[in-house]
Amino acid sequence: MKVIIVGNGGREHTLAWKILQSDSVEKVFCIPGNGGTANLPNCQNINLKMNDFDGIAQACHHHQVSLVIVGPELPLSQGIADRLKEKNIPVFGPDKKGAQIEASKSWAKQLMVEAGIPTAASAGFTDKNAAIAYLKSKSAPIVVKADGLAAGKGVIVATTIEEAIKAVENLFENNYCQLLIEEFLEGEEVSILAVTDGITIRPLIPAQDHKRIGEGDTGKNTGGMGAYAPAPIVTPELMKTIETTILQPTLDTLKKRGIDYRGILYAGLMIDKQGKAKVLEFNCRFGDPETQAVLPLLKTPLDELILACVEQRLAQLPTIKWHSQTAICVVAASGGYPDVYAKGLSITGIESAESIGVTVFHAGTDIQNNQLVTSGGRVLGVTAVGENFAKASSLVYEAIQEIKFEGIYYRQDIGHKVKNKA
Ligand code: AMP
Ligand code: GLY
């Protein structure tokens, strides 16, 4: 089988690496891919834009590709799955209607309310003055969310009402004219990536990522500075509750709306002190960098899992199998990220890091004049697997020291919330 993976991040490098381990997968094409996928055996980058759906469909026919896996939310929300399905190309990822679960926070919230899913109480606004008047009747902390995709910049957790009002003004100035004001939830965040064929839904192992740039989860939000799996805060009992009170009812409600959702449903949850889970957000795709920590532990061949979803026979697939180990991914970022940073800096030490026993997934890398260089804010995701958290952690931090590029920055505390590390 030949597979196309759409995207150019660490998540897509991980998907390509993992699916190539399946005996039945002979070749992977990444559109457009990155420096890591360019060098992966049996993998080839195709230089097309992710929104060039006709070009992608042509590449499928030209290379006799029988499965497309879509990484990022943007092409999904623009209808890549709809277009490929029209041309009878099997695709893993929801269609445009289903992708609204990530692309429109108010749409997702309405769905949650309709399905009776535990989530923060909220109110929707399209009028700035009404939003401000509402805020004046509330107390902080409080959360302001822009409705559409905003590349991680659309959520403001305000610690004062003045800050929340400023956030509302800013969003309207930047043409985000639909927003949600939401109750602040306290607790620990986890990411549940679940695979679904539109009828059945099964969670992968729980993961936790670290969105803030600074140690101790401080500073600005980023795309994610590291992740680990499984996250022990999600006990098997809690996972069962998440399945029955969040995942299945969400899928059933999507179905009721006429949406045939085949792909990943990613639930971003807040777990409170009593161990109760509430939904912060849904995403319509694999998490990044959660994927870099989850997939290395997957024993069931990835192509079998994905095809069972695409062909709507997930219920017949045996239980998903996992290695009983822990995986940690630490993101090496460009100095200055998530603000301005330099690009085109040469990267060394990957082979030497890998010789210590880690896998280095590329996120923002490129090859220029035969030299691997930085091309994004998050550059690499160094991933270690160990028999427990402590072993995986010491391995990842030993190996990452081998990697060098000017200004390299990574957090030293990925997984700091794990209590029992042995
Ligand atoms: P979202 O894109 O909705 O997941 O929001 C991004 C981040 O903002 C989340 O990962 C949380 O850290 C934070 N956040 C979102 N909603 C809430 C909430 N209701 N209470 C507390 N924090 C939140
Ligand atoms: N790691 C967060 C996300 O993928 O949205």
mmCIF file of C-alpha atoms in Angstrom, residues 83-383:
data_model
loop_
_atom_site.group_PDB
_atom_site.id
_atom_site.type_symbol
_atom_site.label_atom_id
_atom_site.label_comp_id
_atom_site.label_asym_id
_atom_site.label_seq_id
_atom_site.Cartn_x
_atom_site.Cartn_y
_atom_site.Cartn_z
ATOM 1 C CA ARG A 83 -12.864 16.722 -2.059
ATOM 2 C CA LEU A 84 -10.808 13.516 -1.877
ATOM 3 C CA LYS A 85 -13.869 11.404 -1.080
ATOM 4 C CA GLU A 86 -15.659 12.860 -4.110
ATOM 5 C CA LYS A 87 -12.836 11.344 -6.120
ATOM 6 C CA ASN A 88 -13.146 8.003 -4.296
ATOM 7 C CA ILE A 89 -9.850 8.419 -2.462
ATOM 8 C CA PRO A 90 -9.954 6.904 1.056
ATOM 9 C CA VAL A 91 -9.087 9.571 3.596
ATOM 10 C CA PHE A 92 -8.524 9.532 7.351
ATOM 11 C CA GLY A 93 -9.861 12.787 8.726
ATOM 12 C CA PRO A 94 -13.346 14.289 9.031
ATOM 13 C CA ASP A 95 -15.054 16.272 6.313
ATOM 14 C CA LYS A 96 -15.587 20.015 6.510
ATOM 15 C CA LYS A 97 -18.764 19.704 8.582
ATOM 16 C CA GLY A 98 -17.108 17.416 11.125
ATOM 17 C CA ALA A 99 -14.000 19.609 11.341
ATOM 18 C CA GLN A 100 -16.195 22.389 12.748
ATOM 19 C CA ILE A 101 -15.769 20.649 16.072
ATOM 20 C CA GLU A 102 -12.343 22.314 16.122
ATOM 21 C CA ALA A 103 -12.833 25.184 13.688
ATOM 22 C CA SER A 104 -15.796 26.728 15.507
ATOM 23 C CA LYS A 105 -15.747 26.808 19.271
ATOM 24 C CA SER A 106 -19.374 27.934 19.463
ATOM 25 C CA TRP A 107 -20.480 25.107 17.173
ATOM 26 C CA ALA A 108 -18.558 22.642 19.365
ATOM 27 C CA LYS A 109 -20.046 24.135 22.520
ATOM 28 C CA GLN A 110 -23.593 23.831 21.170
ATOM 29 C CA LEU A 111 -22.899 20.221 20.302
ATOM 30 C CA MET A 112 -21.604 19.559 23.823
ATOM 31 C CA VAL A 113 -24.652 21.170 25.388
ATOM 32 C CA GLU A 114 -26.956 19.182 23.106
ATOM 33 C CA ALA A 115 -25.139 15.952 23.983
ATOM 34 C CA GLY A 116 -25.027 16.725 27.707
ATOM 35 C CA ILE A 117 -21.238 16.548 27.790
ATOM 36 C CA PRO A 118 -19.458 17.941 30.851
ATOM 37 C CA THR A 119 -17.824 21.236 29.864
ATOM 38 C CA ALA A 120 -17.349 24.788 31.140
ATOM 39 C CA ALA A 121 -20.479 26.964 31.213
ATOM 40 C CA SER A 122 -20.271 29.637 28.532
ATOM 41 C CA ALA A 123 -22.062 32.395 26.664
ATOM 42 C CA GLY A 124 -21.644 33.309 22.998
ATOM 43 C CA PHE A 125 -21.388 36.873 21.631
ATOM 44 C CA THR A 126 -21.257 38.581 18.276
ATOM 45 C CA ASP A 127 -21.581 42.059 19.740
ATOM 46 C CA LYS A 128 -18.603 43.661 21.487
ATOM 47 C CA ASN A 129 -20.606 45.828 23.885
ATOM 48 C CA ALA A 130 -22.813 42.937 24.937
ATOM 49 C CA ALA A 131 -19.709 40.840 25.618
ATOM 50 C CA ILE A 132 -18.187 43.625 27.725
ATOM 51 C CA ALA A 133 -21.434 44.190 29.637
ATOM 52 C CA TYR A 134 -21.597 40.477 30.356
ATOM 53 C CA LEU A 135 -17.983 40.443 31.577
ATOM 54 C CA LYS A 136 -18.749 43.296 33.973
ATOM 55 C CA SER A 137 -21.333 41.057 35.649
ATOM 56 C CA LYS A 138 -18.816 38.231 36.139
ATOM 57 C CA SER A 139 -15.710 37.637 38.200
ATOM 58 C CA ALA A 140 -12.182 36.578 37.195
ATOM 59 C CA PRO A 141 -10.456 34.354 36.299
ATOM 60 C CA ILE A 142 -12.514 33.970 33.159
ATOM 61 C CA VAL A 143 -11.767 32.694 29.668
ATOM 62 C CA VAL A 144 -12.327 34.490 26.349
ATOM 63 C CA LYS A 145 -12.257 32.411 23.169
ATOM 64 C CA ALA A 146 -12.335 33.493 19.540
ATOM 65 C CA ASP A 147 -14.619 31.309 17.488
ATOM 66 C CA GLY A 148 -12.489 30.415 14.457
ATOM 67 C CA LEU A 149 -9.076 28.795 14.020
ATOM 68 C CA ALA A 150 -6.569 31.265 15.444
ATOM 69 C CA ALA A 151 -3.312 29.298 15.497
ATOM 70 C CA GLY A 152 -3.297 29.007 19.274
ATOM 71 C CA LYS A 153 -3.834 32.736 19.806
ATOM 72 C CA GLY A 154 -7.592 32.711 20.150
ATOM 73 C CA VAL A 155 -7.878 31.718 23.822
ATOM 74 C CA ILE A 156 -7.199 34.208 26.593
ATOM 75 C CA VAL A 157 -7.307 33.025 30.188
ATOM 76 C CA ALA A 158 -7.815 36.392 31.913
ATOM 77 C CA THR A 159 -6.918 36.835 35.566
ATOM 78 C CA THR A 160 -8.843 40.109 35.854
ATOM 79 C CA ILE A 161 -12.047 41.410 34.254
ATOM 80 C CA GLU A 162 -10.051 44.364 32.820
ATOM 81 C CA GLU A 163 -7.771 41.890 31.056
ATOM 82 C CA ALA A 164 -10.782 39.985 29.728
ATOM 83 C CA ILE A 165 -12.326 43.226 28.397
ATOM 84 C CA LYS A 166 -9.032 44.064 26.667
ATOM 85 C CA ALA A 167 -9.002 40.601 25.127
ATOM 86 C CA VAL A 168 -12.541 41.111 23.784
ATOM 87 C CA GLU A 169 -11.569 44.509 22.310
ATOM 88 C CA ASN A 170 -8.457 43.037 20.742
ATOM 89 C CA LEU A 171 -10.331 40.128 19.184
ATOM 90 C CA PHE A 172 -12.945 42.440 17.640
ATOM 91 C CA GLU A 173 -10.152 44.724 16.341
ATOM 92 C CA ASN A 174 -8.573 41.684 14.703
ATOM 93 C CA ASN A 175 -11.855 40.739 13.047
ATOM 94 C CA TYR A 176 -12.768 37.867 15.322
ATOM 95 C CA CYS A 177 -16.378 38.864 15.674
ATOM 96 C CA GLN A 178 -17.799 35.750 17.227
ATOM 97 C CA LEU A 179 -16.594 34.697 20.632
ATOM 98 C CA LEU A 180 -17.306 32.662 23.715
ATOM 99 C CA ILE A 181 -16.866 33.748 27.291
ATOM 100 C CA GLU A 182 -16.311 30.729 29.424
ATOM 101 C CA GLU A 183 -16.118 29.708 33.051
ATOM 102 C CA PHE A 184 -12.532 29.129 34.209
ATOM 103 C CA LEU A 185 -11.826 25.495 35.013
ATOM 104 C CA GLU A 186 -9.132 24.430 37.423
ATOM 105 C CA GLY A 187 -7.205 21.185 37.363
ATOM 106 C CA GLU A 188 -4.824 19.206 35.200
ATOM 107 C CA GLU A 189 -5.106 19.054 31.445
ATOM 108 C CA VAL A 190 -4.918 15.824 29.459
ATOM 109 C CA SER A 191 -5.238 14.975 25.801
ATOM 110 C CA ILE A 192 -7.321 12.011 24.767
ATOM 111 C CA LEU A 193 -6.821 11.160 21.109
ATOM 112 C CA ALA A 194 -9.511 8.732 20.012
ATOM 113 C CA VAL A 195 -9.897 6.917 16.690
ATOM 114 C CA THR A 196 -13.342 6.652 15.199
ATOM 115 C CA ASP A 197 -15.082 5.245 12.147
ATOM 116 C CA GLY A 198 -18.224 7.317 12.669
ATOM 117 C CA ILE A 199 -19.989 4.640 14.726
ATOM 118 C CA THR A 200 -17.433 3.204 17.131
ATOM 119 C CA ILE A 201 -14.858 5.271 18.990
ATOM 120 C CA ARG A 202 -11.791 4.019 20.833
ATOM 121 C CA PRO A 203 -9.348 6.074 22.853
ATOM 122 C CA LEU A 204 -5.595 5.808 22.396
ATOM 123 C CA ILE A 205 -3.482 5.991 25.567
ATOM 124 C CA PRO A 206 -3.859 9.297 27.431
ATOM 125 C CA ALA A 207 -1.185 11.948 26.966
ATOM 126 C CA GLN A 208 -0.268 15.208 28.582
ATOM 127 C CA ASP A 209 1.421 18.048 26.766
ATOM 128 C CA HIS A 210 3.097 21.222 27.977
ATOM 129 C CA LYS A 211 1.799 24.218 26.086
ATOM 130 C CA ARG A 212 3.713 26.999 27.833
ATOM 131 C CA ILE A 213 7.181 28.093 26.786
ATOM 132 C CA GLY A 214 8.645 28.288 30.305
ATOM 133 C CA GLU A 215 9.475 25.764 32.957
ATOM 134 C CA GLY A 216 6.785 25.088 35.549
ATOM 135 C CA ASP A 217 4.201 25.802 32.790
ATOM 136 C CA THR A 218 4.804 29.551 32.765
ATOM 137 C CA GLY A 219 5.056 32.178 30.043
ATOM 138 C CA LYS A 220 3.464 32.294 26.626
ATOM 139 C CA ASN A 221 1.424 29.581 25.000
ATOM 140 C CA THR A 222 3.138 27.628 22.231
ATOM 141 C CA GLY A 223 2.154 24.812 19.893
ATOM 142 C CA GLY A 224 3.449 22.427 22.593
ATOM 143 C CA MET A 225 6.909 22.074 24.166
ATOM 144 C CA GLY A 226 6.761 18.392 25.000
ATOM 145 C CA ALA A 227 4.468 15.527 25.854
ATOM 146 C CA TYR A 228 4.418 12.165 27.520
ATOM 147 C CA ALA A 229 2.221 9.094 27.508
ATOM 148 C CA PRO A 230 0.549 7.338 29.149
ATOM 149 C CA ALA A 231 -0.520 10.086 31.566
ATOM 150 C CA PRO A 232 -1.154 8.270 34.868
ATOM 151 C CA ILE A 233 -3.727 10.847 35.997
ATOM 152 C CA VAL A 234 -6.156 9.093 33.653
ATOM 153 C CA THR A 235 -6.834 5.842 35.478
ATOM 154 C CA PRO A 236 -8.586 2.994 33.632
ATOM 155 C CA GLU A 237 -11.809 3.869 35.508
ATOM 156 C CA LEU A 238 -11.582 7.517 34.501
ATOM 157 C CA MET A 239 -10.924 6.480 30.900
ATOM 158 C CA LYS A 240 -14.096 4.360 30.948
ATOM 159 C CA THR A 241 -16.074 7.378 32.205
ATOM 160 C CA ILE A 242 -14.510 9.564 29.514
ATOM 161 C CA GLU A 243 -15.538 7.019 26.898
ATOM 162 C CA THR A 244 -19.134 6.736 28.062
ATOM 163 C CA THR A 245 -19.821 10.356 29.056
ATOM 164 C CA ILE A 246 -17.706 12.261 26.524
ATOM 165 C CA LEU A 247 -16.414 10.345 23.509
ATOM 166 C CA GLN A 248 -19.383 8.150 22.579
ATOM 167 C CA PRO A 249 -22.063 10.833 23.187
ATOM 168 C CA THR A 250 -20.055 13.313 21.093
ATOM 169 C CA LEU A 251 -19.825 10.849 18.236
ATOM 170 C CA ASP A 252 -23.522 9.951 18.541
ATOM 171 C CA THR A 253 -24.446 13.628 18.379
ATOM 172 C CA LEU A 254 -22.241 14.166 15.328
ATOM 173 C CA LYS A 255 -24.020 11.237 13.711
ATOM 174 C CA LYS A 256 -27.403 12.707 14.618
ATOM 175 C CA ARG A 257 -26.350 15.842 12.763
ATOM 176 C CA GLY A 258 -25.703 13.718 9.676
ATOM 177 C CA ILE A 259 -21.913 13.838 10.052
ATOM 178 C CA ASP A 260 -19.973 10.712 9.125
ATOM 179 C CA TYR A 261 -16.871 11.418 11.221
ATOM 180 C CA ARG A 262 -13.935 9.129 10.416
ATOM 181 C CA GLY A 263 -10.611 10.136 11.853
ATOM 182 C CA ILE A 264 -9.294 11.403 15.151
ATOM 183 C CA LEU A 265 -11.471 13.028 17.753
ATOM 184 C CA TYR A 266 -9.098 14.688 20.189
ATOM 185 C CA ALA A 267 -10.633 15.729 23.486
ATOM 186 C CA GLY A 268 -8.671 18.300 25.489
ATOM 187 C CA LEU A 269 -9.875 17.717 29.052
ATOM 188 C CA MET A 270 -9.492 19.371 32.423
ATOM 189 C CA ILE A 271 -9.435 16.887 35.303
ATOM 190 C CA ASP A 272 -10.457 18.525 38.583
ATOM 191 C CA LYS A 273 -9.337 17.656 42.107
ATOM 192 C CA GLN A 274 -12.174 15.158 42.464
ATOM 193 C CA GLY A 275 -10.971 13.376 39.328
ATOM 194 C CA LYS A 276 -13.889 14.582 37.168
ATOM 195 C CA ALA A 277 -13.236 15.376 33.522
ATOM 196 C CA LYS A 278 -14.660 18.337 31.597
ATOM 197 C CA VAL A 279 -14.034 19.184 27.963
ATOM 198 C CA LEU A 280 -11.945 22.300 27.247
ATOM 199 C CA GLU A 281 -11.919 21.783 23.513
ATOM 200 C CA PHE A 282 -12.180 19.245 20.767
ATOM 201 C CA ASN A 283 -9.706 18.940 17.920
ATOM 202 C CA CYS A 284 -10.343 17.103 14.680
ATOM 203 C CA ARG A 285 -6.838 15.665 14.250
ATOM 204 C CA PHE A 286 -3.862 14.093 15.982
ATOM 205 C CA GLY A 287 -2.228 16.284 18.650
ATOM 206 C CA ASP A 288 1.241 17.680 18.196
ATOM 207 C CA PRO A 289 3.446 16.778 20.122
ATOM 208 C CA GLU A 290 1.173 14.175 21.773
ATOM 209 C CA THR A 291 1.428 11.982 18.663
ATOM 210 C CA GLN A 292 5.224 11.853 19.088
ATOM 211 C CA ALA A 293 4.688 10.305 22.552
ATOM 212 C CA VAL A 294 1.650 8.114 21.814
ATOM 213 C CA LEU A 295 2.496 6.389 18.528
ATOM 214 C CA PRO A 296 5.899 4.966 19.561
ATOM 215 C CA LEU A 297 4.001 2.865 22.126
ATOM 216 C CA LEU A 298 1.383 1.545 19.688
ATOM 217 C CA LYS A 299 1.763 -2.192 19.027
ATOM 218 C CA THR A 300 -1.236 -2.627 16.695
ATOM 219 C CA PRO A 301 -0.064 -1.738 13.166
ATOM 220 C CA LEU A 302 -1.102 1.868 12.493
ATOM 221 C CA ASP A 303 -2.366 1.092 8.991
ATOM 222 C CA GLU A 304 -4.742 -1.562 10.400
ATOM 223 C CA LEU A 305 -6.151 0.904 12.887
ATOM 224 C CA ILE A 306 -6.583 3.672 10.340
ATOM 225 C CA LEU A 307 -8.054 1.443 7.631
ATOM 226 C CA ALA A 308 -10.551 0.015 10.139
ATOM 227 C CA CYS A 309 -11.759 3.606 10.668
ATOM 228 C CA VAL A 310 -11.786 4.571 7.009
ATOM 229 C CA GLU A 311 -13.644 1.347 6.083
ATOM 230 C CA GLN A 312 -16.020 1.666 9.051
ATOM 231 C CA ARG A 313 -15.199 -1.633 10.721
ATOM 232 C CA LEU A 314 -13.530 -0.442 13.931
ATOM 233 C CA ALA A 315 -15.901 -2.545 16.060
ATOM 234 C CA GLN A 316 -14.451 -5.707 14.489
ATOM 235 C CA LEU A 317 -10.831 -4.737 15.172
ATOM 236 C CA PRO A 318 -9.306 -6.544 18.177
ATOM 237 C CA THR A 319 -8.450 -4.392 21.221
ATOM 238 C CA ILE A 320 -5.740 -1.856 20.411
ATOM 239 C CA LYS A 321 -2.414 -3.159 21.746
ATOM 240 C CA TRP A 322 0.268 -1.068 23.465
ATOM 241 C CA HIS A 323 3.799 -1.515 24.737
ATOM 242 C CA SER A 324 3.668 -1.153 28.506
ATOM 243 C CA GLN A 325 6.333 1.535 28.605
ATOM 244 C CA THR A 326 6.436 5.328 28.868
ATOM 245 C CA ALA A 327 7.338 7.691 26.038
ATOM 246 C CA ILE A 328 8.470 11.286 26.420
ATOM 247 C CA CYS A 329 8.913 13.825 23.659
ATOM 248 C CA VAL A 330 10.914 16.988 24.369
ATOM 249 C CA VAL A 331 10.646 19.731 21.771
ATOM 250 C CA ALA A 332 13.825 21.571 20.793
ATOM 251 C CA ALA A 333 12.737 25.042 19.704
ATOM 252 C CA SER A 334 14.363 28.024 18.026
ATOM 253 C CA GLY A 335 15.598 30.717 20.428
ATOM 254 C CA GLY A 336 12.950 33.432 20.597
ATOM 255 C CA TYR A 337 9.994 31.127 19.859
ATOM 256 C CA PRO A 338 7.006 31.670 20.195
ATOM 257 C CA ASP A 339 7.915 35.258 19.179
ATOM 258 C CA VAL A 340 10.458 36.083 16.483
ATOM 259 C CA TYR A 341 13.219 33.601 15.779
ATOM 260 C CA ALA A 342 15.881 33.011 13.142
ATOM 261 C CA LYS A 343 15.579 30.367 10.422
ATOM 262 C CA GLY A 344 18.133 28.581 8.255
ATOM 263 C CA LEU A 345 20.508 27.692 11.125
ATOM 264 C CA SER A 346 22.426 24.485 10.655
ATOM 265 C CA ILE A 347 21.553 21.516 12.861
ATOM 266 C CA THR A 348 24.027 18.866 14.010
ATOM 267 C CA GLY A 349 24.089 15.939 16.427
ATOM 268 C CA ILE A 350 20.922 14.079 15.432
ATOM 269 C CA GLU A 351 22.742 10.840 14.598
ATOM 270 C CA SER A 352 24.687 10.991 17.788
ATOM 271 C CA ALA A 353 21.467 11.589 19.790
ATOM 272 C CA GLU A 354 19.809 8.650 18.030
ATOM 273 C CA SER A 355 22.800 6.413 18.767
ATOM 274 C CA ILE A 356 21.953 6.878 22.457
ATOM 275 C CA GLY A 357 18.556 5.303 21.792
ATOM 276 C CA VAL A 358 16.050 8.067 21.056
ATOM 277 C CA THR A 359 14.081 8.902 17.917
ATOM 278 C CA VAL A 360 14.315 12.445 16.643
ATOM 279 C CA PHE A 361 11.182 13.654 14.880
ATOM 280 C CA HIS A 362 11.561 16.742 12.748
ATOM 281 C CA ALA A 363 9.081 19.601 12.953
ATOM 282 C CA GLY A 364 10.565 22.837 11.579
ATOM 283 C CA THR A 365 13.487 21.588 9.493
ATOM 284 C CA ASP A 366 14.462 21.857 5.881
ATOM 285 C CA ILE A 367 17.324 20.741 3.696
ATOM 286 C CA GLN A 368 19.287 23.533 2.022
ATOM 287 C CA ASN A 369 22.434 22.788 0.006
ATOM 288 C CA ASN A 370 22.478 19.278 1.468
ATOM 289 C CA GLN A 371 22.542 20.669 4.983
ATOM 290 C CA LEU A 372 19.792 20.219 7.553
ATOM 291 C CA VAL A 373 18.667 23.637 8.778
ATOM 292 C CA THR A 374 16.007 25.098 11.061
ATOM 293 C CA SER A 375 12.865 26.355 9.350
ATOM 294 C CA GLY A 376 10.327 26.822 12.143
ATOM 295 C CA GLY A 377 9.761 27.628 15.791
ATOM 296 C CA ARG A 378 9.489 24.059 16.971
ATOM 297 C CA VAL A 379 12.440 22.389 15.283
ATOM 298 C CA LEU A 380 12.734 18.824 16.591
ATOM 299 C CA GLY A 381 10.891 16.460 18.931
ATOM 300 C CA VAL A 382 13.311 14.151 20.684
ATOM 301 C CA THR A 383 11.441 11.065 21.856
#
